[in-house]
Each structure stands twice: as C-alpha cells, then as structure tokens.
Amino acid sequence: MLILLLSLSIPLSIHAQETSLISWNIRDFGKTKSAEEIESIAKILRDHDIIAIQEVVAGYGGSQAVARLADELNRKGSKWDYSISYATKSPKYKTEKYAFLWKTSKIKVIEKGALVAELDSCVYREPYRMRFEANGNRFTILNYHSRKYSEQPEVEMSCLSDYMLNHQDENLILAGDYNLPISHQAFNILEENKFKACLNGDKTTLKRTCENNNYLNHAIDNMIYDSIKINVTDCGSIDIVQSCDRLHDIRMLSDHLPVYMKFQ
C-alpha cells in the first residue's frame, strides 16, 4: 500500500511544480470584443498560470478589454492580476500594446513590465518584457509580435537573437507571433546556443475559408526557451476550431490559435 501511495504522489508532486504559459495573438483585442467573446476567451485561457497577449489595440478600448478579461477570469475560480504595456513606437497603423495576466496564487512579479527600448530602432513593435517567479524559479518573458512576413521579420529576429544571447543569465522565454516558421535560418543562432522552440512546424493561423476540415494556414506562433535552464514537460497549440462550421465564429475571436508551454 505504501508503494502504491508513493507512486501516486510522484506525478502529483511534479504537476504541482509545473508552470503553464499561454501566448495568443488575439486579433484587434479592444472595444469590439463583446461580453460573450470575452467570456469565451477567458474559458480558453483560465487553466493556465501566465497569459501573454499580442495585438491589444493601442487606442481606446484595448486596455479596457484586458481589464474586462481579467474581471472575467476572476469569476472563474482564481485571482488574477495583469499588466499592460505602453503603445509601441511603431510605424503608422502598426502600433499596438501587449498584456500579461497571471494567477497571483502561483506567480510572483519580480520586475515590472516594460517595452525593450533598446530594440525600438530595429523592430516595428518592441517586445514587452516582464520578470516572474514561480516555484522558486525566476524567468523573463518577452512578449513579441513581429512585422509581417512580407516586411522581412528576419531582420527583427537577428536583433532579438543578439538581445537574448546577451541576456542569457535572465532565463529568457520569447513568446508570441514571429511571422516566420521556426525552420527559417534566422533562428539558427539561437539553436546553436541551446535555445529550443516549443513547436516544430505546427500551423497556428486560420484560413478565411475551410474545405475538408483544412482550416490551418501558417506555422508562425511559438515560444523559444533556454533548454539548459528550463525543462519543458508539455507544449502545443489549442485547436479552438475543430471543424469547418466553427471557423467563422472562432475568427471573430482571432485568426490565430493560442500556443502553450508547461515547464519546470
């Protein structure tokens, strides 16, 4: 009986020490999101510990949408806090905000969020960095949304790679929409320095139309982490579509799937 109890307790102990991060480019996250849509988004995100959101509207309604989401999450069994970035210093019509939300019972903020100003001359939207602690371990998340694929996002990734290599002591995680597949050579330098990608070619964007249940498009959302410092126990994308007849309604929430990573 003792052996059985010990064997049952081991996976429970491991599970308790996991931290779950989810990242989502929620298209035009602002005042146009209805109460029903905010509730749907909260249901998708509520089981994770830290949420990183890209494409928060920079103008009126973006920050309010994050507050509405936090309020909805607070109704679902856990206490949440949140942080919203300033608007990025971007070319016209490309400015956004980012947001982090986290469960206060599991996550401690070590360093307040801030846009990475030293990258603003190289990227369209500076990453939003924030430093956390969970289960006694500290890590920094860079919340990032790159320029479009047609605008050479590999230029930005070169700058980001340099930044990450110069800050390896911080235990960095790069989460967001890269607008590049992880197979692109722009990621080679990070791979050579023991950084790994959570997803390997998984498609994460949604087509406008659907035939034969084929609704996924590009493999561009991901998380990159320091494989020496972080032990990833699970990662993937969440298929919130599942069938053609749901595609239109899901695209009202976003044209991207959320991606998640569980780590120790």
Short mmCIF file of C-alpha atoms in Angstrom, two decimals:
data_model
loop_
_atom_site.label_atom_id
_atom_site.label_comp_id
_atom_site.label_asym_id
_atom_site.label_seq_id
_atom_site.Cartn_x
_atom_site.Cartn_y
_atom_site.Cartn_z
CA MET A 1 0.00 0.00 0.00
CA LEU A 2 2.86 2.39 0.85
CA ILE A 3 4.49 1.75 -2.53
CA LEU A 4 1.20 2.48 -4.29
CA LEU A 5 0.73 5.74 -2.39
CA LEU A 6 4.27 6.84 -3.19
CA SER A 7 3.84 6.05 -6.87
CA LEU A 8 0.62 8.02 -6.98
CA SER A 9 2.17 11.01 -5.21
CA ILE A 10 5.09 11.42 -7.61
CA PRO A 11 3.17 12.67 -10.66
CA LEU A 12 1.03 14.89 -8.44
CA SER A 13 4.16 16.50 -6.99
CA ILE A 14 5.64 17.04 -10.44
CA HIS A 15 2.41 18.51 -11.72
CA ALA A 16 2.25 20.93 -8.77
CA GLN A 17 5.68 22.31 -9.70
CA GLU A 18 4.81 23.00 -13.33
CA THR A 19 4.20 26.50 -14.65
CA SER A 20 1.86 26.88 -17.60
CA LEU A 21 2.36 29.79 -20.02
CA ILE A 22 -0.05 30.51 -22.85
CA SER A 23 0.51 33.03 -25.65
CA TRP A 24 -2.13 34.32 -28.03
CA ASN A 25 -2.32 36.89 -30.78
CA ILE A 26 -5.93 37.96 -30.21
CA ARG A 27 -6.70 39.98 -33.29
CA ASP A 28 -7.79 43.58 -32.61
CA PHE A 29 -8.24 42.97 -28.90
CA GLY A 30 -10.23 46.03 -27.95
CA LYS A 31 -13.68 47.58 -27.64
CA THR A 32 -15.16 45.49 -30.48
CA LYS A 33 -14.93 42.32 -28.37
CA SER A 34 -18.36 41.60 -26.93
CA ALA A 35 -19.02 40.34 -23.41
CA GLU A 36 -19.75 36.89 -24.87
CA GLU A 37 -16.45 36.89 -26.74
CA ILE A 38 -14.53 37.97 -23.63
CA GLU A 39 -16.14 35.10 -21.73
CA SER A 40 -15.20 32.63 -24.49
CA ILE A 41 -11.60 33.89 -24.42
CA ALA A 42 -11.50 33.53 -20.61
CA LYS A 43 -12.70 29.92 -20.83
CA ILE A 44 -9.88 29.10 -23.23
CA LEU A 45 -7.21 30.74 -21.07
CA ARG A 46 -8.31 30.13 -17.47
CA ASP A 47 -6.44 26.86 -16.84
CA HIS A 48 -3.00 28.42 -17.39
CA ASP A 49 -0.82 30.38 -14.95
CA ILE A 50 0.52 33.19 -17.16
CA ILE A 51 -1.10 34.67 -20.26
CA ALA A 52 0.79 36.69 -22.88
CA ILE A 53 -1.41 38.58 -25.34
CA GLN A 54 -0.36 40.29 -28.56
CA GLU A 55 -2.37 42.76 -30.66
CA VAL A 56 -4.01 44.69 -27.86
CA VAL A 57 -5.47 47.79 -29.50
CA ALA A 58 -3.29 50.83 -28.77
CA GLY A 59 -6.19 53.30 -28.82
CA TYR A 60 -9.30 53.49 -26.69
CA GLY A 61 -10.69 50.08 -25.77
CA GLY A 62 -7.51 47.99 -25.72
CA SER A 63 -6.58 48.42 -22.08
CA GLN A 64 -10.24 48.20 -21.15
CA ALA A 65 -10.53 44.84 -22.96
CA VAL A 66 -7.64 43.46 -20.90
CA ALA A 67 -9.33 44.67 -17.70
CA ARG A 68 -12.60 43.05 -18.82
CA LEU A 69 -10.77 39.78 -19.46
CA ALA A 70 -9.11 39.91 -16.03
CA ASP A 71 -12.51 40.52 -14.43
CA GLU A 72 -13.99 37.55 -16.29
CA LEU A 73 -11.07 35.32 -15.27
CA ASN A 74 -11.55 36.36 -11.65
CA ARG A 75 -15.09 34.96 -11.86
CA LYS A 76 -13.77 31.51 -12.75
CA GLY A 77 -12.14 30.36 -9.52
CA SER A 78 -8.70 32.04 -9.34
CA LYS A 79 -7.44 35.53 -8.55
CA TRP A 80 -5.70 37.22 -11.49
CA ASP A 81 -3.62 40.35 -11.90
CA TYR A 82 -2.49 41.98 -15.13
CA SER A 83 -0.05 44.40 -16.73
CA ILE A 84 -0.45 46.34 -19.99
CA SER A 85 2.38 47.89 -21.97
CA TYR A 86 2.57 51.40 -23.31
CA ALA A 87 1.89 51.67 -27.03
CA THR A 88 4.84 50.50 -29.12
CA LYS A 89 6.91 53.06 -31.03
CA SER A 90 5.88 51.79 -34.43
CA PRO A 91 5.31 53.00 -37.99
CA LYS A 92 1.85 54.37 -38.71
CA TYR A 93 -1.00 51.86 -38.31
CA LYS A 94 1.31 49.25 -36.75
CA THR A 95 1.24 50.44 -33.15
CA GLU A 96 -0.09 48.01 -30.55
CA LYS A 97 0.03 47.21 -26.87
CA TYR A 98 0.85 43.93 -25.15
CA ALA A 99 -0.57 42.40 -22.00
CA PHE A 100 0.37 39.86 -19.35
CA LEU A 101 -2.12 38.28 -16.95
CA TRP A 102 -1.17 35.87 -14.16
CA LYS A 103 -2.61 33.88 -11.27
CA THR A 104 -1.48 35.60 -8.08
CA SER A 105 -1.52 32.34 -6.10
CA LYS A 106 1.13 30.77 -8.35
CA ILE A 107 3.08 33.63 -9.90
CA LYS A 108 5.10 36.43 -8.32
CA VAL A 109 6.23 39.51 -10.24
CA ILE A 110 9.96 40.18 -9.78
CA GLU A 111 10.32 43.03 -12.26
CA LYS A 112 7.52 45.18 -13.65
CA GLY A 113 6.76 45.03 -17.34
CA ALA A 114 8.48 47.38 -19.78
CA LEU A 115 8.94 47.67 -23.52
CA VAL A 116 12.52 46.88 -24.57
CA ALA A 117 13.53 50.39 -25.63
CA GLU A 118 16.96 49.33 -26.88
CA LEU A 119 15.27 47.38 -29.68
CA ASP A 120 12.89 50.10 -30.90
CA SER A 121 15.21 51.15 -33.74
CA CYS A 122 15.34 47.58 -35.07
CA VAL A 123 11.78 46.28 -34.66
CA TYR A 124 8.35 47.64 -35.51
CA ARG A 125 6.95 46.68 -32.11
CA GLU A 126 9.35 46.45 -29.18
CA PRO A 127 8.87 43.29 -27.10
CA TYR A 128 7.24 43.68 -23.71
CA ARG A 129 9.42 42.07 -21.07
CA MET A 130 8.41 41.08 -17.59
CA ARG A 131 10.24 39.03 -14.96
CA PHE A 132 8.39 36.44 -12.88
CA GLU A 133 8.98 33.83 -10.20
CA ALA A 134 7.17 30.51 -9.89
CA ASN A 135 8.03 27.55 -7.66
CA GLY A 136 11.20 29.35 -6.57
CA ASN A 137 12.47 29.78 -10.13
CA ARG A 138 12.83 33.11 -11.94
CA PHE A 139 12.38 33.71 -15.65
CA THR A 140 11.81 36.62 -18.03
CA ILE A 141 9.18 36.51 -20.75
CA LEU A 142 9.49 38.60 -23.90
CA ASN A 143 6.02 39.14 -25.32
CA TYR A 144 6.52 39.83 -29.02
CA HIS A 145 4.67 40.49 -32.28
CA SER A 146 6.90 40.89 -35.32
CA ARG A 147 6.37 42.80 -38.54
CA LYS A 148 4.57 40.99 -41.38
CA TYR A 149 6.23 38.21 -43.36
CA SER A 150 6.43 40.46 -46.43
CA GLU A 151 8.36 43.08 -44.42
CA GLN A 152 11.39 40.91 -43.59
CA PRO A 153 10.78 39.89 -39.98
CA GLU A 154 14.11 38.03 -40.10
CA VAL A 155 15.76 41.44 -39.65
CA GLU A 156 13.99 41.79 -36.34
CA MET A 157 14.84 38.24 -35.33
CA SER A 158 18.53 38.96 -35.82
CA CYS A 159 18.30 41.84 -33.34
CA LEU A 160 16.21 39.80 -30.93
CA SER A 161 18.69 36.92 -31.09
CA ASP A 162 21.53 39.25 -30.15
CA TYR A 163 19.48 40.60 -27.26
CA MET A 164 18.63 37.11 -26.00
CA LEU A 165 22.21 35.90 -26.21
CA ASN A 166 23.36 38.97 -24.27
CA HIS A 167 20.77 38.29 -21.54
CA GLN A 168 21.04 34.52 -21.13
CA ASP A 169 21.54 34.92 -17.39
CA GLU A 170 17.89 36.02 -17.16
CA ASN A 171 16.41 32.70 -18.29
CA LEU A 172 14.51 34.14 -21.27
CA ILE A 173 11.37 32.91 -22.98
CA LEU A 174 10.35 34.53 -26.27
CA ALA A 175 6.59 34.11 -26.70
CA GLY A 176 4.42 35.42 -29.49
CA ASP A 177 3.85 35.79 -33.20
CA TYR A 178 7.14 35.69 -35.12
CA ASN A 179 5.63 35.82 -38.62
CA LEU A 180 8.32 33.28 -39.52
CA PRO A 181 8.37 29.47 -39.35
CA ILE A 182 10.84 28.08 -36.84
CA SER A 183 12.64 26.35 -39.73
CA HIS A 184 13.83 29.74 -41.04
CA GLN A 185 17.59 30.26 -40.86
CA ALA A 186 17.04 33.39 -38.76
CA PHE A 187 16.63 31.09 -35.74
CA ASN A 188 19.85 29.14 -36.32
CA ILE A 189 21.99 31.24 -33.99
CA LEU A 190 19.60 30.65 -31.09
CA GLU A 191 19.50 26.93 -31.77
CA GLU A 192 23.32 26.83 -31.79
CA ASN A 193 23.26 28.40 -28.33
CA LYS A 194 20.92 25.82 -26.76
CA PHE A 195 17.65 27.67 -27.25
CA LYS A 196 14.78 25.46 -28.39
CA ALA A 197 11.37 26.08 -29.87
CA CYS A 198 8.25 24.71 -28.24
CA LEU A 199 6.51 23.95 -31.54
CA ASN A 200 8.12 22.38 -34.59
CA GLY A 201 6.16 23.31 -37.69
CA ASP A 202 2.69 23.28 -36.11
CA LYS A 203 0.35 25.56 -38.05
CA THR A 204 -1.19 28.23 -35.83
CA THR A 205 -3.07 30.68 -38.07
CA LEU A 206 -6.54 30.30 -39.53
CA LYS A 207 -7.61 30.42 -43.15
CA ARG A 208 -10.59 32.52 -44.19
CA THR A 209 -12.37 29.53 -45.71
CA CYS A 210 -12.46 25.85 -44.90
CA GLU A 211 -12.67 22.75 -47.11
CA ASN A 212 -12.35 19.15 -45.95
CA ASN A 213 -11.63 20.39 -42.42
CA ASN A 214 -8.50 22.15 -43.66
CA TYR A 215 -8.56 25.49 -41.84
CA LEU A 216 -4.96 25.94 -40.61
CA ASN A 217 -2.54 28.10 -42.54
CA HIS A 218 0.91 29.24 -41.28
CA ALA A 219 3.30 27.99 -38.56
CA ILE A 220 4.34 31.34 -37.09
CA ASP A 221 3.29 31.45 -33.40
CA ASN A 222 5.73 29.83 -30.98
CA MET A 223 7.81 30.01 -27.82
CA ILE A 224 11.59 29.84 -27.68
CA TYR A 225 13.29 28.98 -24.37
CA ASP A 226 16.71 28.25 -22.90
CA SER A 227 16.83 24.44 -22.86
CA ILE A 228 19.63 24.40 -20.27
CA LYS A 229 17.62 26.35 -17.70
CA ILE A 230 14.07 25.21 -18.49
CA ASN A 231 12.64 21.69 -18.57
CA VAL A 232 9.57 21.68 -20.82
CA THR A 233 7.07 18.98 -19.90
CA ASP A 234 4.39 19.77 -22.49
CA CYS A 235 3.69 22.23 -25.26
CA GLY A 236 1.33 22.66 -28.17
CA SER A 237 -1.36 24.76 -29.77
CA ILE A 238 -5.01 24.67 -28.73
CA ASP A 239 -7.31 23.85 -31.62
CA ILE A 240 -10.30 26.01 -30.77
CA VAL A 241 -11.83 25.48 -34.23
CA GLN A 242 -12.06 21.67 -34.68
CA SER A 243 -14.49 21.80 -37.59
CA CYS A 244 -15.32 23.94 -40.62
CA ASP A 245 -18.68 25.07 -39.27
CA ARG A 246 -16.94 26.78 -36.32
CA LEU A 247 -14.34 28.66 -38.34
CA HIS A 248 -16.34 31.87 -38.86
CA ASP A 249 -17.23 32.23 -35.17
CA ILE A 250 -13.68 31.49 -33.99
CA ARG A 251 -12.24 34.03 -36.42
CA MET A 252 -14.36 36.64 -34.62
CA LEU A 253 -12.13 35.95 -31.60
CA SER A 254 -8.86 35.71 -33.52
CA ASP A 255 -7.22 34.42 -36.68
CA HIS A 256 -4.55 32.67 -34.58
CA LEU A 257 -4.60 29.66 -32.28
CA PRO A 258 -3.21 30.08 -28.76
CA VAL A 259 0.02 28.21 -28.01
CA TYR A 260 1.04 26.96 -24.58
CA MET A 261 4.06 25.59 -22.77
CA LYS A 262 4.30 23.81 -19.42
CA PHE A 263 7.70 23.89 -17.81
CA GLN A 264 9.71 23.39 -14.63
#
